[in-house]
Tab-separated table of C-alpha atoms in Angstrom:
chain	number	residue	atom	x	y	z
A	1	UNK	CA	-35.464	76.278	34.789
A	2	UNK	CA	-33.416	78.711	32.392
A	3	UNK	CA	-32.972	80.823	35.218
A	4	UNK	CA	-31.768	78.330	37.631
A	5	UNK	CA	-27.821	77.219	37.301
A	6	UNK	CA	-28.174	73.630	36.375
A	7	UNK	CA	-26.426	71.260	34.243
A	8	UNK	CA	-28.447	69.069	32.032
A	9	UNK	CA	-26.990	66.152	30.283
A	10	UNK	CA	-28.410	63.973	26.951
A	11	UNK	CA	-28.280	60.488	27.783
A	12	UNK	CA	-28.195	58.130	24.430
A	13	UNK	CA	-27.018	54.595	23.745
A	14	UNK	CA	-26.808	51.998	25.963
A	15	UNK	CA	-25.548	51.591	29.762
A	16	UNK	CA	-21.675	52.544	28.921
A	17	UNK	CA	-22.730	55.524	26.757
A	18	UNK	CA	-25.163	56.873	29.826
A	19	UNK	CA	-22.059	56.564	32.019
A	20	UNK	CA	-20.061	59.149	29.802
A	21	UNK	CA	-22.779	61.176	29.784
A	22	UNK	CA	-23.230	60.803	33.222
A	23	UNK	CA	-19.506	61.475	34.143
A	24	UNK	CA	-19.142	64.579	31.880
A	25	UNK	CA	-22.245	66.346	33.490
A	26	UNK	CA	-21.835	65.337	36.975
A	27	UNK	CA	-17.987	67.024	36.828
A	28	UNK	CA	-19.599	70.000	35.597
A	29	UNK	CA	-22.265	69.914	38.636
A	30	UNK	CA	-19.648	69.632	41.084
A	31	UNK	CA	-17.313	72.183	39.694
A	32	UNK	CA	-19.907	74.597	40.029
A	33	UNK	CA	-21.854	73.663	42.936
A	34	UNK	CA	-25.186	72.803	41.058
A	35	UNK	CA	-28.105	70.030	40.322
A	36	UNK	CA	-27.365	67.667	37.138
A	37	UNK	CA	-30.733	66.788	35.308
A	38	UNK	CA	-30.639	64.062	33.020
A	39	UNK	CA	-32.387	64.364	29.739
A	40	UNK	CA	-33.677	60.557	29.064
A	41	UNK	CA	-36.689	61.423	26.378
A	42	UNK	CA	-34.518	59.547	23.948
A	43	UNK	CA	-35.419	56.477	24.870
A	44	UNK	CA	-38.596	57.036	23.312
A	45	UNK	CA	-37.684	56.446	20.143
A	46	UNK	CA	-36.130	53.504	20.832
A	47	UNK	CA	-36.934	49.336	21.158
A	48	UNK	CA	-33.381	48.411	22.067
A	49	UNK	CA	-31.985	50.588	24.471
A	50	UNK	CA	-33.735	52.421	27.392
A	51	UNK	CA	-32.762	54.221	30.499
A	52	UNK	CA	-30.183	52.104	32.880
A	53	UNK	CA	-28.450	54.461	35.147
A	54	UNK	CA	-30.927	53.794	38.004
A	55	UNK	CA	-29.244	50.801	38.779
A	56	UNK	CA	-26.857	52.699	40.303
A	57	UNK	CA	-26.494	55.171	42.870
A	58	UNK	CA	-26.539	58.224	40.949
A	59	UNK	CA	-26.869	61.663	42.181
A	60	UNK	CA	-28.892	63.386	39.906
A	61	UNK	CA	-32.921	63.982	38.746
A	62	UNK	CA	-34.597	62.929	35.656
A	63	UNK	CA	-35.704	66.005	34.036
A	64	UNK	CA	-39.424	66.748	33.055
A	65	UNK	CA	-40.773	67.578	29.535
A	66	UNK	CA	-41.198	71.140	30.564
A	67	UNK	CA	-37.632	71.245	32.033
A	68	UNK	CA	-36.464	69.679	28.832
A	69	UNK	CA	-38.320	72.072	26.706
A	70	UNK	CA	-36.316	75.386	28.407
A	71	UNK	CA	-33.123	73.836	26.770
A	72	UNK	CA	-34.136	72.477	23.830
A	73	UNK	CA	-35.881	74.038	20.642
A	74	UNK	CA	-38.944	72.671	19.665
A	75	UNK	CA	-40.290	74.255	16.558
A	76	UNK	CA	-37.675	72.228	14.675
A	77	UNK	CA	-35.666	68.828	15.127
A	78	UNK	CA	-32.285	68.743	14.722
A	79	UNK	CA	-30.642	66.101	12.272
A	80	UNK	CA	-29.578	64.033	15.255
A	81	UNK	CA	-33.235	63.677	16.559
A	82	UNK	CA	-34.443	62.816	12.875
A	83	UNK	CA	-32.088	60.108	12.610
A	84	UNK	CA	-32.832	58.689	16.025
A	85	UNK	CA	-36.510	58.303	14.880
A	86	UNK	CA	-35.578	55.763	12.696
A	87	UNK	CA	-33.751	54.098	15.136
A	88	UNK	CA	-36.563	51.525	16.039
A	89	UNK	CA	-36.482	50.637	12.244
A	90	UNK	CA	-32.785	50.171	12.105
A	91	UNK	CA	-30.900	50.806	14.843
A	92	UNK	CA	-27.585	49.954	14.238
A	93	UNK	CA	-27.554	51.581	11.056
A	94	UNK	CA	-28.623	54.793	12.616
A	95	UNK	CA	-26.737	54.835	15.520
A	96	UNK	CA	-23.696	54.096	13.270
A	97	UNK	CA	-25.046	56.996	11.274
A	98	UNK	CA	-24.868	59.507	14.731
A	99	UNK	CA	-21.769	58.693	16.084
A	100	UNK	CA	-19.901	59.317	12.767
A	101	UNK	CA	-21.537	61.707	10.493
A	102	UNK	CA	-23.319	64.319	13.058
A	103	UNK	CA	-22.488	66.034	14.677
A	104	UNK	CA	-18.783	65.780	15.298
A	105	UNK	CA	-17.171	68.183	13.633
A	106	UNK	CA	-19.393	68.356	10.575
A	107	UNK	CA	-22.275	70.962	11.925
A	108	UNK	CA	-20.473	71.756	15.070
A	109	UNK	CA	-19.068	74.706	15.265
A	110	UNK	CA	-17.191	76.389	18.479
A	111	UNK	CA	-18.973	77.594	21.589
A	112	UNK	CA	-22.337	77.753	22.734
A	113	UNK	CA	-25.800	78.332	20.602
A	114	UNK	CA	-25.993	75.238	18.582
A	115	UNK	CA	-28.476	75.647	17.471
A	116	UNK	CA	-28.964	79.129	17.735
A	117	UNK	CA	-32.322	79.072	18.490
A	118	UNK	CA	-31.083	76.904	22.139
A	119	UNK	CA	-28.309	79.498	23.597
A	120	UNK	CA	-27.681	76.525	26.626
A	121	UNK	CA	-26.387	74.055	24.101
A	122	UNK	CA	-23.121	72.852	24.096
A	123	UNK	CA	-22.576	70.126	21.562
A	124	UNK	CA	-19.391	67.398	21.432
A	125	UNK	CA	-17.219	68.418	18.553
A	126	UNK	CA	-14.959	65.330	17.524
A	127	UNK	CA	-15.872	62.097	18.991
A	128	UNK	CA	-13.133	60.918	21.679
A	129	UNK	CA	-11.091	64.712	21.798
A	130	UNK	CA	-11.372	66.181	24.754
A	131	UNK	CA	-12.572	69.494	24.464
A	132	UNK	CA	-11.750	71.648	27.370
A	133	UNK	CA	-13.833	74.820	26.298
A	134	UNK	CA	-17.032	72.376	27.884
A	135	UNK	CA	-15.623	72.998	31.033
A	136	UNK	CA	-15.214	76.581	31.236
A	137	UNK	CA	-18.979	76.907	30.194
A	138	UNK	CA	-21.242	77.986	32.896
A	139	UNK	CA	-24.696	77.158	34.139
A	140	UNK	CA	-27.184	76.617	32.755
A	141	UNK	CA	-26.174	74.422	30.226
A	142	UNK	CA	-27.503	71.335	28.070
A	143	UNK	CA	-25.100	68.758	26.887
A	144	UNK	CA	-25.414	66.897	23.651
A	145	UNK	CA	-22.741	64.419	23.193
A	146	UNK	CA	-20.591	60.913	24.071
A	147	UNK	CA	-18.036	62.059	25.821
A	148	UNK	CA	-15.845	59.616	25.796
A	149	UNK	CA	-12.584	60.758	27.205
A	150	UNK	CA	-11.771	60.582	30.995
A	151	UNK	CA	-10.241	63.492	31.391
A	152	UNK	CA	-13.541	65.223	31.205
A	153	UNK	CA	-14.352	63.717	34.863
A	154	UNK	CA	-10.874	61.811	35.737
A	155	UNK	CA	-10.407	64.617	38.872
A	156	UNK	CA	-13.822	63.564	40.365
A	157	UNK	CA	-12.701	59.957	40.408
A	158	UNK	CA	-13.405	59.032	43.756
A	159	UNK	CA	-16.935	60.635	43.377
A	160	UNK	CA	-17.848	59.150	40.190
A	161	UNK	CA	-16.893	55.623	41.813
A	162	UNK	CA	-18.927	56.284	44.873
A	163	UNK	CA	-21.787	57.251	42.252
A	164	UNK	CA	-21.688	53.868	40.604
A	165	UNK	CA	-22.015	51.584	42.905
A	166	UNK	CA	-24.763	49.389	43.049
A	167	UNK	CA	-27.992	50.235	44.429
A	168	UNK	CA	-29.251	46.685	45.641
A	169	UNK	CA	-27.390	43.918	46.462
A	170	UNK	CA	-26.022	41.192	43.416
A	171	UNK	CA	-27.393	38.189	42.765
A	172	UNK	CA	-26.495	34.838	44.850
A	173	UNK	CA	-24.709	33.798	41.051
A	174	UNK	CA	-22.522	36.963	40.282
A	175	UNK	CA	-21.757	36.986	44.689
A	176	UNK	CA	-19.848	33.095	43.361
A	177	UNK	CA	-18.285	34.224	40.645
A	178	UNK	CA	-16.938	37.239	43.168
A	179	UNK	CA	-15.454	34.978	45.616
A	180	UNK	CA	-13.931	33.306	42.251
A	181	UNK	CA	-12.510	36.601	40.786
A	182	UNK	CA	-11.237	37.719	44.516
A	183	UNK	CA	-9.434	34.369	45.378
A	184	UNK	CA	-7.440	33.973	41.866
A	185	UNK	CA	-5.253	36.493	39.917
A	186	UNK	CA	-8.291	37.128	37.771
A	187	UNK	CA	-8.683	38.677	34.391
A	188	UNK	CA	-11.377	39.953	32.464
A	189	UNK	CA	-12.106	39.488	29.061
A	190	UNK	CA	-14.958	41.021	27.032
A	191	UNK	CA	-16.339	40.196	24.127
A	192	UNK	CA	-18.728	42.224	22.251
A	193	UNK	CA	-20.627	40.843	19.204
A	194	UNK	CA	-24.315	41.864	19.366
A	195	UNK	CA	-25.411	44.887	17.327
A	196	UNK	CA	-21.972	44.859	15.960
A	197	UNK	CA	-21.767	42.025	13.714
A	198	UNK	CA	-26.129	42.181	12.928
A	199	UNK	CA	-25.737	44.259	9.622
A	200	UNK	CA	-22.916	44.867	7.115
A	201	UNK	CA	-22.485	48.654	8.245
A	202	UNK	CA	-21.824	47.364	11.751
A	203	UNK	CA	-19.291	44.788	10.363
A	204	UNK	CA	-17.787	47.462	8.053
A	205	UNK	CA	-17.364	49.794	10.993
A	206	UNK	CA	-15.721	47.345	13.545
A	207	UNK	CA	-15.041	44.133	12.177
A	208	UNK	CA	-11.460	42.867	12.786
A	209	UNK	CA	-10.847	45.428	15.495
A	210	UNK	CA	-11.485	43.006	18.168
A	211	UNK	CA	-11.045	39.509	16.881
A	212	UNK	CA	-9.312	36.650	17.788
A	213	UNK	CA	-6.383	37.243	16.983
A	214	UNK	CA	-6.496	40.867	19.130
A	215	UNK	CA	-7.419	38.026	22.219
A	216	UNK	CA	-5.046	35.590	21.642
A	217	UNK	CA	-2.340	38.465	21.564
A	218	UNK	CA	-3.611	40.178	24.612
A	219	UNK	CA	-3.550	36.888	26.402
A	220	UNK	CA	0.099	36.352	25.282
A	221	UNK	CA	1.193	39.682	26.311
A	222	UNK	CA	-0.520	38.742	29.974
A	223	UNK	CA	1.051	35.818	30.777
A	224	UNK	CA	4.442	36.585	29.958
A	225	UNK	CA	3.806	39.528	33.278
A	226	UNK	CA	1.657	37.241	35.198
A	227	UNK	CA	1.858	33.321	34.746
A	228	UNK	CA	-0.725	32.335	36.664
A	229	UNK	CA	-4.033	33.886	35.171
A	230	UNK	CA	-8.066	32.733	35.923
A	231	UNK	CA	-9.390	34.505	32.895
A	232	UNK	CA	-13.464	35.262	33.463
A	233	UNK	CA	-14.723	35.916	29.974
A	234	UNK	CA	-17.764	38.128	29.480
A	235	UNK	CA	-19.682	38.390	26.235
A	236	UNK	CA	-23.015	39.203	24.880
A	237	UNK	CA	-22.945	36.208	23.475
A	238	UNK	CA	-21.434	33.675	25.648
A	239	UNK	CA	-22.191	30.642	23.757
A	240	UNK	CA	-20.075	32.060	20.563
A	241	UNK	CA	-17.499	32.969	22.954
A	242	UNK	CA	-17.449	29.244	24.386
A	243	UNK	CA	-17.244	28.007	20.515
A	244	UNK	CA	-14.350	30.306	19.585
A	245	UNK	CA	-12.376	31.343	22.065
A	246	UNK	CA	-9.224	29.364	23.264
A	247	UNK	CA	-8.087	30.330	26.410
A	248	UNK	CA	-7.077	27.671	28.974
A	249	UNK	CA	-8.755	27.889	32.776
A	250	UNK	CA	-11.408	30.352	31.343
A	251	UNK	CA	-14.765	30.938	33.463
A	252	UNK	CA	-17.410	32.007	31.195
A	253	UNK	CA	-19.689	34.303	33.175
A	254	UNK	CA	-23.438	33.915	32.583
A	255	UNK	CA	-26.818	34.500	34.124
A	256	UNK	CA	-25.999	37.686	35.555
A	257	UNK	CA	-27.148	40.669	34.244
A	258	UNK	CA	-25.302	44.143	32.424
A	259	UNK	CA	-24.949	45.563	35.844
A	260	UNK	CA	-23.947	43.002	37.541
A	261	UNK	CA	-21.263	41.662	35.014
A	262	UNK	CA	-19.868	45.067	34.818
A	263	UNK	CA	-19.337	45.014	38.693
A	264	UNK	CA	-17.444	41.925	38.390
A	265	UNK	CA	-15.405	43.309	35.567
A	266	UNK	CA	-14.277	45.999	38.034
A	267	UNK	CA	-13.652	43.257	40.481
A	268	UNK	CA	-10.953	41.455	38.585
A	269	UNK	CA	-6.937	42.002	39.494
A	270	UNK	CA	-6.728	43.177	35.355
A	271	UNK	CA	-8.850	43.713	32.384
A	272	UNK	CA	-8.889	42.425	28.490
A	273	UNK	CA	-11.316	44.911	26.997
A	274	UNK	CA	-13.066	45.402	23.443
A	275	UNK	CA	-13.859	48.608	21.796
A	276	UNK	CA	-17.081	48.790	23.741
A	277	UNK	CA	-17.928	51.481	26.711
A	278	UNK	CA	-18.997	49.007	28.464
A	279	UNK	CA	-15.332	47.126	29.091
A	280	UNK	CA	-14.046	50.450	28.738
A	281	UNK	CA	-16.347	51.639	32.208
A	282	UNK	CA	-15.910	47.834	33.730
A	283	UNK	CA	-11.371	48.457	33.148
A	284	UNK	CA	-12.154	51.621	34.645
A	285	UNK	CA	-13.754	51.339	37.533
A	286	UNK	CA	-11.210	48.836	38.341
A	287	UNK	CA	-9.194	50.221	41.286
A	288	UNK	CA	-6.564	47.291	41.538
A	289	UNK	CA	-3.601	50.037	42.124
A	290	UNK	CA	-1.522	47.695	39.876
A	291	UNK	CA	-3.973	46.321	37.340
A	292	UNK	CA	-2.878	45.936	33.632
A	293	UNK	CA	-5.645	47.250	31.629
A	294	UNK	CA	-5.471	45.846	27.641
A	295	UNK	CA	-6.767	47.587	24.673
A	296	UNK	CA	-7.469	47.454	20.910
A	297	UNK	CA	-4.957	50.153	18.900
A	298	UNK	CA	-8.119	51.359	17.035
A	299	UNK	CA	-11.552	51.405	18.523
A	300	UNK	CA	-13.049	51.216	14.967
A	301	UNK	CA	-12.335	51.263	10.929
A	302	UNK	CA	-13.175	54.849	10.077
A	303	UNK	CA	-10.385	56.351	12.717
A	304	UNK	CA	-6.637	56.115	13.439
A	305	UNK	CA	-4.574	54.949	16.289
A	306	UNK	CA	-4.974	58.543	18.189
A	307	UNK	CA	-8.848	58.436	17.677
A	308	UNK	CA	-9.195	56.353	20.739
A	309	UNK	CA	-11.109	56.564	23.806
A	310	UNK	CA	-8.166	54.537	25.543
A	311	UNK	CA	-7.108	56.042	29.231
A	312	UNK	CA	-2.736	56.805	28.468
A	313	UNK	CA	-2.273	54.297	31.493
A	314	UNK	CA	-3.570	51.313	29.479
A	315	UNK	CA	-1.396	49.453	27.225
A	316	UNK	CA	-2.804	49.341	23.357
A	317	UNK	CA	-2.383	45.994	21.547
C-alpha cells in the first residue's frame, strides 16, 4: 500500500463530518489521478455514530486493517485515538474535547510526519482555515482532520455533487414533501439540539449560537427579499421544534431519515442553517443559482466571527 499513490482519508463524527472528509480526500484523488481509501476503524469505538457515506454514491474503497496499518503507527496511540476511546462513555464530552483541544494547532506542527513515526500523515492544523500546503502534498498520504472549509474541494463541485447523490430511491414520504418543496418558494430551516444541549460542556460550547432569536431574525431578513415563503423545518428533534418555534405556514418534516432530509434540504429554493455540517452540506448542495443561504455569525462560543466554516456567498446573521 505505501508504495502505491493513494489518498487515504479519516472519517470521524457523524454524516456531515464524513462528507468533509470525504470532499477533502476525493479533491486530492482527482488532482492526482489516484484511488481514495477511506479509513472508517473509528467507528469502533463508538455507540453513537457509525459509518454513513454508503448511502451515497461515493467513489471510493473502505480500507482494510492491513491497509490502515501502512499509514498509521501502531506501537503507540496518539492523544486523539485515546480520547476517542472514551467516547462510548461520554461522547459529547470527548468529541467536544477533539475538535478543540487536539490537534489544531496545539501538537500540529507544519508539514508531513505527524507523528514522526507515520511519514504519510498530514494532520488539520486550525479547525475551519484552509490550509493550502494539504494540497500540494503528494501520494501516498493519510488525512487526519475535519476539514471544514470548501475551498479544499469547491473546484470539484460538479463531481462532489454527482458523488452524493443518493444510491436508492427516497421514501414514498420525503418523494411528498418534494413535490411540496418544488411547487412553493421553499425554505429550509434546521434545527439542531441533540448532543448539543445533553451535557453542560455541549451547552457551554454552543448554546445561544443558534437560538430563537438567530431564527426569528433569519426569518425576518427572508421575507423582507421574498414575501411569499413555505418554510420546511428540519430538526433532530421535531417535537421541540413544533413547541418553540413560531414561524407561520411552516411544514415540519418527519419520518424521513438523515439522508433523506438532507436531500430535501438541497431541494429547497433557500436555506436557514444552524452551526451543524449537516445544514451546512444540505445549503450546499443546494444548486438553486439564486438561493439565499443564512448563517449564524459564530459557529460556536470558543471562536470569533472569522472562525467560521461559512461559504463567503452566504449571508451571516
Amino acid at each position: 500500500m505505501a508504495d502505491r499513490p493513494v489518498i487515504m482519508t479519516q472519517l470521524d463524527g457523524g454524516l456531515g463530518n464524513q462528507m468533509f472528509q470525504y470532499a477533502v480526500g476525493r479533491a486530492l484523488s482527482l488532482q492526482y489521478g489516484v484511488p481514495l481509501f477511506l479509513d472508517t476503524s473509528a467507528y469502533s469505538h463508538y455507540t453513537t455514530r457509525k459509518y454513513a457515506l454508503g448511502v451515497f454514491d461515493i467513489n471510493a474503497r473502505i480500507a482494510a486493517a492491513e491497509e490502515i496499518a501502512v499509514f498509521k503507527p501502531s506501537a503507540k496511540k496518539d492523544f486523539q485515538s485515546i480520547l476517542r476511546s472514551l467516547a462510548d462513555k461520554a461522547p459529547t464530552r470527548a468529541v467536544l474535547l477533539v475538535k478543540n483541544l487536539v490537534p489544531r494547532g496545539i501538537v500540529s506542527k507544519p508539514g508531513r510526519g505527524l507523528p514522526p513515526d507515520s511519514k504519510y500523515l498530514y494532520r488539520e492544523k486550525q479547525e475551519f482555515v484552509f490550509d493550502e500546503r494539504v494540497l500540494a502534498e503528494p501520494p501516498p498520504l493519510y488525512l487526519n482532520g475535519y476539514w471544514q472549509n470548501e475551498k479544499y474541494f469547491a473546484r470539484h463541485r460538479d463531481t462532489i455533487l454527482r458523488d452524493f447523490t443518493l444510491r436508492t430511491p427516497i421514501s414514498e414520504k420525503a418523494r411528498a414533501y418534494q413535490k411540496m418543496i418544488q411547487e412553493t418558494m421553499s425554505v429550509s430551516l434546521h434545527i439542531r439540539r441533540g448532543d448539543y444541549v445533553r451535557s453542560a460542556a455541549a451547552r457551554k460550547l454552543y448554546e445561544g449560537v443558534c437560538d430563537l432569536d438567530y431564527y426569528r431574525r433569519a426569518l425576518e431578513l427572508l421575507k423582507r427579499k421574498i414575501p411569499e415563503i413555505s418554510v420546511f423545518v428540519f430538526s433532530d428533534e421535531i417535537a421541540w421544534a413544533k413547541a418553540n418555534l413560531s414561524c407561520d405556514r411552516a411544514i415540519f418534516v418527519e419520518g424521513c431519515v438523515d439522508c433523506q432530509e438532507l436531500f430535501l434540504m438541497s431541494c429547497c429554493k433557500h436555506n436557514i442553517i444552524a452551526n451543524s455540517s449537516f445544514s451546512w452540506w444540505g445549503a450546499w448542495l443546494n444548486c438553486n443559482a439564486g438561493k439565499i443561504v443564512l448563517a449564524p455569525r459564530r459557529w460556536h462560543n470558543s471562536g470569533d466571527e472569522d472562525h467560521t466554516p461559512i461559504a463567503e456567498s452566504w449571508t451571516r446573521v
